[in-house]
Amino acid sequence: MSELRLMKGNEAIAEAAIRYGVDGYFGYPITPQSEVMETLMDLRPWESTGMVVLQAESEIASINMMYGGAGCGKKVMTSSSSPGISLMQEGLSYLAGAELPCVVVNVVRGGPGLGTIQPAQSDYAQAVNGGGHGDYNLIVLAPSSVQEMADFVELAFELAFKYRNPAMILSDGMIGQMMEKVELKPQKTRMSNEEIAEKYPWATTGKPSSRERNIITSVELDPYAFERFNNKVQAKYKQMHKEDVRFEQFQCEDAEYLLVAYGSSARICQKSVQLLREKGIKAGLLRPITLFPFPGVELEKLAGQVKGMLAVELSAGQLVRDVRLAVNGKVPVEHFGRMGGVIHSPEEVVEALEKNFLKG
Amino acid sequence: MNEEIIIAGFGGQGVLSMGKILAYSGVMQGMEVSWMPSYGPEMRGGTANVTVILSDSRISSPILRKYDTAIILNQQSMDKFEQTVKPGGLLVYDGNGITRHPERDDINIYRVDAAEEASKMQSAKTFNMIVLGGYLKINPVVTMENVMNGLKKSLPDRHHHLLPLNEAAIKRGTEIVQEIATV
């Protein structure tokens, strides 16, 4: 039975994780995402579904616990905010290198450094480019509502297991801290060890006499073998671009100017589109839902229709690079965004679009 | 219907919980809602505010620069938010501690002396519910039945014995709210 509640984004993540049948959560507190673990501890899922919730001694420990759990074919997740996610990058590279599925939630705060606890989108480049060392990418989902915070837990796990690759839910302090109406899905049963052994033959579930040992590792010292491995991983990323690009269009049909924004900024931009249309300016919004794989093909199509694009993000200009690569000079692409925890208002976005494309 | 509200005051006045109860009342009434707090290292004595949006349709930006209604509970908030009310909009304030009263002549202004009333009721914690009652009297965006349902959902079970007290406070707010100026 589904259930309607008013919740914070962070609380929705925790509820959704339990209901989806996640096996383990490992994390370390940091504002503005601490409600994820607080809610899990409050709900005590170890008494109901058997889900493990563990406060590790650090983010580095959390991500390595994820490696262990994921290697056993378990559904494991962690959450943190920017400085904590930076600490996890080595582990994420190892998880990608060992082809292990897991879900990492980043409720972004302003950086660089310890920065601020206010919302930002300045971890975009880190998230979509892998973040750690080596040629790998994370599957990156960008929720723009509390409902999507809940729904994307399931989506992130489905994609992570489909591709055997870590997935990240890239949120921020605004979506994490705000409350909205959420419809929660009914409780699912966690997979049994037998089901895991059958469904995920790569997992270390104990060696039966019928097969060789499974080895979970990211080391390969033979360069030719390792190049073959890298090719295989790259083929997965190509497949993601074919099968799993997700985006939402808002009033794009007749748009002459396009805002491109994700997550919290996309919410603000929806209002900006309304304000622009009230002024007689035909604006639309493309909201990437998957930041990796990026909806570049769709943007390229729209490049033939609009006179200009404005990438709007709570950062100095990271998303804008992917937009420019996608349209490849076909149409002018400009950037607008506040930084350091300051959130732009819908009116500021309107002014930025007018300044860039309609004046002088 | 689309009502964009800012509630602002001191930390400890129940600003965030008042917003939550209002938002939950909206959920009970089948509306779309958003509740966006100013969050941070705020605690009792610091300033706190929350933006609540109640709407019949999908809500775009949860963060705004102009509001239909401002509910103002201290002088700092009056200084910061009086000018953010849209022309023709509503400003509701508690007169306690206000040294500069609102000066706008293009908005509707009401006063609800909730701090004084809460002290009379010998229940300081019902302050925010008195304010809520005052606001709902002027702008009944949600029915009283749904407010009570929202209140029930917002309060943990262990506090449900306080529901009648809160209901009385909301009712008191509807009685003591006074018109200062209307357009």
Short mmCIF file of C-alpha atoms in Angstrom, two decimals, chain B residues 1-179:
data_model
loop_
_atom_site.label_atom_id
_atom_site.label_comp_id
_atom_site.label_asym_id
_atom_site.label_seq_id
_atom_site.Cartn_x
_atom_site.Cartn_y
_atom_site.Cartn_z
CA MET B 1 -5.15 28.72 -5.88
CA ASN B 2 -1.51 29.48 -5.25
CA GLU B 3 -0.47 30.98 -1.90
CA GLU B 4 3.18 31.87 -1.30
CA ILE B 5 3.95 32.55 2.34
CA ILE B 6 7.04 33.54 4.31
CA ILE B 7 7.00 33.00 8.08
CA ALA B 8 9.86 34.74 9.88
CA GLY B 9 10.91 35.29 13.45
CA PHE B 10 13.31 34.13 16.16
CA GLY B 11 14.53 30.57 16.49
CA GLY B 12 12.49 28.98 19.30
CA GLN B 13 9.23 30.73 18.36
CA GLY B 14 8.04 27.69 16.45
CA VAL B 15 8.40 29.29 13.02
CA LEU B 16 9.45 26.09 11.27
CA SER B 17 6.85 23.91 13.00
CA MET B 18 4.09 26.42 12.23
CA GLY B 19 5.11 26.20 8.58
CA LYS B 20 5.12 22.43 8.74
CA ILE B 21 1.64 22.29 10.24
CA LEU B 22 0.37 24.68 7.57
CA ALA B 23 2.02 22.58 4.84
CA TYR B 24 0.64 19.33 6.28
CA SER B 25 -2.83 20.92 6.40
CA GLY B 26 -2.40 21.59 2.68
CA VAL B 27 -1.50 17.94 2.08
CA MET B 28 -4.65 16.92 3.98
CA GLN B 29 -6.62 19.23 1.71
CA GLY B 30 -5.20 17.53 -1.37
CA MET B 31 -2.95 20.45 -2.37
CA GLU B 32 0.60 20.53 -3.67
CA VAL B 33 2.86 21.96 -0.98
CA SER B 34 6.46 22.93 -0.37
CA TRP B 35 8.24 23.90 2.86
CA MET B 36 11.68 25.42 2.49
CA PRO B 37 13.46 26.46 5.68
CA SER B 38 16.38 28.77 6.13
CA TYR B 39 18.60 26.15 7.70
CA GLY B 40 21.92 26.45 9.36
CA PRO B 41 23.49 26.82 12.74
CA GLU B 42 20.39 28.64 13.98
CA MET B 43 19.17 28.02 17.48
CA ARG B 44 17.05 29.72 20.09
CA GLY B 45 17.53 33.45 19.72
CA GLY B 46 18.81 33.42 16.11
CA THR B 47 16.60 34.33 13.18
CA ALA B 48 14.61 31.62 11.43
CA ASN B 49 12.30 31.68 8.45
CA VAL B 50 10.46 29.27 6.24
CA THR B 51 8.78 29.59 2.85
CA VAL B 52 5.55 27.63 2.51
CA ILE B 53 3.74 27.31 -0.81
CA LEU B 54 0.23 25.86 -1.09
CA SER B 55 -1.07 25.33 -4.60
CA ASP B 56 -3.62 23.52 -6.71
CA SER B 57 -0.97 22.84 -9.35
CA ARG B 58 2.64 21.68 -9.49
CA ILE B 59 4.95 24.00 -7.57
CA SER B 60 7.94 25.42 -9.42
CA SER B 61 10.48 27.30 -7.35
CA PRO B 62 10.32 26.63 -3.59
CA ILE B 63 12.48 29.72 -3.07
CA LEU B 64 11.01 33.13 -3.83
CA ARG B 65 11.74 36.82 -3.66
CA LYS B 66 8.12 38.08 -3.39
CA TYR B 67 5.29 36.63 -1.30
CA ASP B 68 1.49 36.77 -1.16
CA THR B 69 1.69 36.67 2.63
CA ALA B 70 4.36 37.51 5.20
CA ILE B 71 3.87 36.37 8.79
CA ILE B 72 6.32 38.42 10.81
CA LEU B 73 7.24 37.70 14.40
CA ASN B 74 10.12 40.03 15.26
CA GLN B 75 11.63 43.38 14.28
CA GLN B 76 14.53 41.95 12.21
CA SER B 77 12.02 40.03 10.13
CA MET B 78 9.86 43.13 9.71
CA ASP B 79 12.90 45.01 8.38
CA LYS B 80 13.77 42.17 6.04
CA PHE B 81 10.39 41.05 4.74
CA GLU B 82 7.90 43.95 4.81
CA GLN B 83 9.01 45.03 1.33
CA THR B 84 8.77 41.49 -0.08
CA VAL B 85 4.96 41.34 0.14
CA LYS B 86 3.35 41.64 -3.29
CA PRO B 87 1.10 44.71 -3.73
CA GLY B 88 -2.37 43.73 -2.52
CA GLY B 89 -0.83 40.99 -0.41
CA LEU B 90 -1.10 40.29 3.29
CA LEU B 91 1.16 41.04 6.24
CA VAL B 92 0.32 39.51 9.62
CA TYR B 93 2.50 40.39 12.59
CA ASP B 94 2.81 40.04 16.30
CA GLY B 95 3.22 43.43 17.93
CA ASN B 96 5.41 42.13 20.76
CA GLY B 97 8.88 43.67 20.49
CA ILE B 98 8.03 45.58 17.31
CA THR B 99 9.52 49.07 17.44
CA ARG B 100 8.81 50.06 13.84
CA HIS B 101 5.34 49.08 12.70
CA PRO B 102 4.64 48.28 9.04
CA GLU B 103 4.40 51.35 6.82
CA ARG B 104 3.22 49.96 3.46
CA ASP B 105 -0.07 51.41 2.18
CA ASP B 106 -0.53 48.98 -0.71
CA ILE B 107 -0.97 45.78 1.31
CA ASN B 108 -3.40 44.42 3.90
CA ILE B 109 -2.00 44.54 7.41
CA TYR B 110 -3.27 42.60 10.40
CA ARG B 111 -1.90 42.26 13.90
CA VAL B 112 -2.23 39.30 16.22
CA ASP B 113 -0.73 39.78 19.67
CA ALA B 114 0.04 36.14 20.15
CA ALA B 115 2.95 36.45 22.57
CA GLU B 116 0.77 38.39 25.01
CA GLU B 117 -2.10 35.95 24.54
CA ALA B 118 0.12 32.87 24.97
CA SER B 119 1.36 34.32 28.22
CA LYS B 120 -2.25 34.87 29.35
CA MET B 121 -3.02 31.27 28.43
CA GLN B 122 0.09 30.33 30.44
CA SER B 123 1.35 28.29 27.54
CA ALA B 124 4.24 29.97 25.71
CA LYS B 125 4.50 27.06 23.31
CA THR B 126 1.07 27.71 21.80
CA PHE B 127 2.34 31.08 20.53
CA ASN B 128 2.77 29.87 16.96
CA MET B 129 -0.70 28.29 16.86
CA ILE B 130 -2.28 31.57 17.95
CA VAL B 131 -0.47 33.26 15.06
CA LEU B 132 -1.62 30.51 12.69
CA GLY B 133 -5.21 31.00 13.84
CA GLY B 134 -4.95 34.74 13.17
CA TYR B 135 -3.64 34.14 9.65
CA LEU B 136 -6.27 31.51 8.81
CA LYS B 137 -9.04 33.85 9.97
CA ILE B 138 -7.92 36.43 7.38
CA ASN B 139 -7.02 33.92 4.68
CA PRO B 140 -8.75 30.54 5.18
CA VAL B 141 -6.57 28.68 2.65
CA VAL B 142 -7.21 25.42 4.49
CA THR B 143 -10.25 24.30 6.48
CA MET B 144 -10.02 24.02 10.26
CA GLU B 145 -10.68 20.30 9.96
CA ASN B 146 -7.65 19.87 7.73
CA VAL B 147 -5.54 22.04 10.03
CA MET B 148 -6.35 19.67 12.89
CA ASN B 149 -5.56 16.68 10.68
CA GLY B 150 -2.29 18.34 9.66
CA LEU B 151 -1.46 19.09 13.28
CA LYS B 152 -2.08 15.48 14.19
CA LYS B 153 0.26 14.31 11.43
CA SER B 154 2.95 16.83 12.41
CA LEU B 155 3.01 16.03 16.12
CA PRO B 156 4.58 12.79 17.27
CA ASP B 157 2.09 10.44 18.96
CA ARG B 158 3.50 11.16 22.40
CA HIS B 159 2.35 14.79 22.04
CA HIS B 160 -1.17 14.02 20.88
CA HIS B 161 -2.59 14.89 24.30
CA LEU B 162 -1.67 18.50 23.43
CA LEU B 163 -4.03 18.60 20.42
CA PRO B 164 -6.96 20.22 22.33
CA LEU B 165 -4.66 22.92 23.74
CA ASN B 166 -3.36 23.70 20.24
CA GLU B 167 -6.88 23.76 18.84
CA ALA B 168 -7.88 26.23 21.54
CA ALA B 169 -4.86 28.39 20.68
CA ILE B 170 -5.74 28.41 16.96
CA LYS B 171 -9.29 29.40 17.85
CA ARG B 172 -8.03 32.16 20.17
CA GLY B 173 -5.92 33.48 17.30
CA THR B 174 -8.99 33.79 15.08
CA GLU B 175 -10.66 35.85 17.81
CA ILE B 176 -7.88 38.31 18.64
CA VAL B 177 -6.58 39.14 15.16
CA GLN B 178 -7.16 42.82 14.42
CA GLU B 179 -7.24 44.80 11.22
#
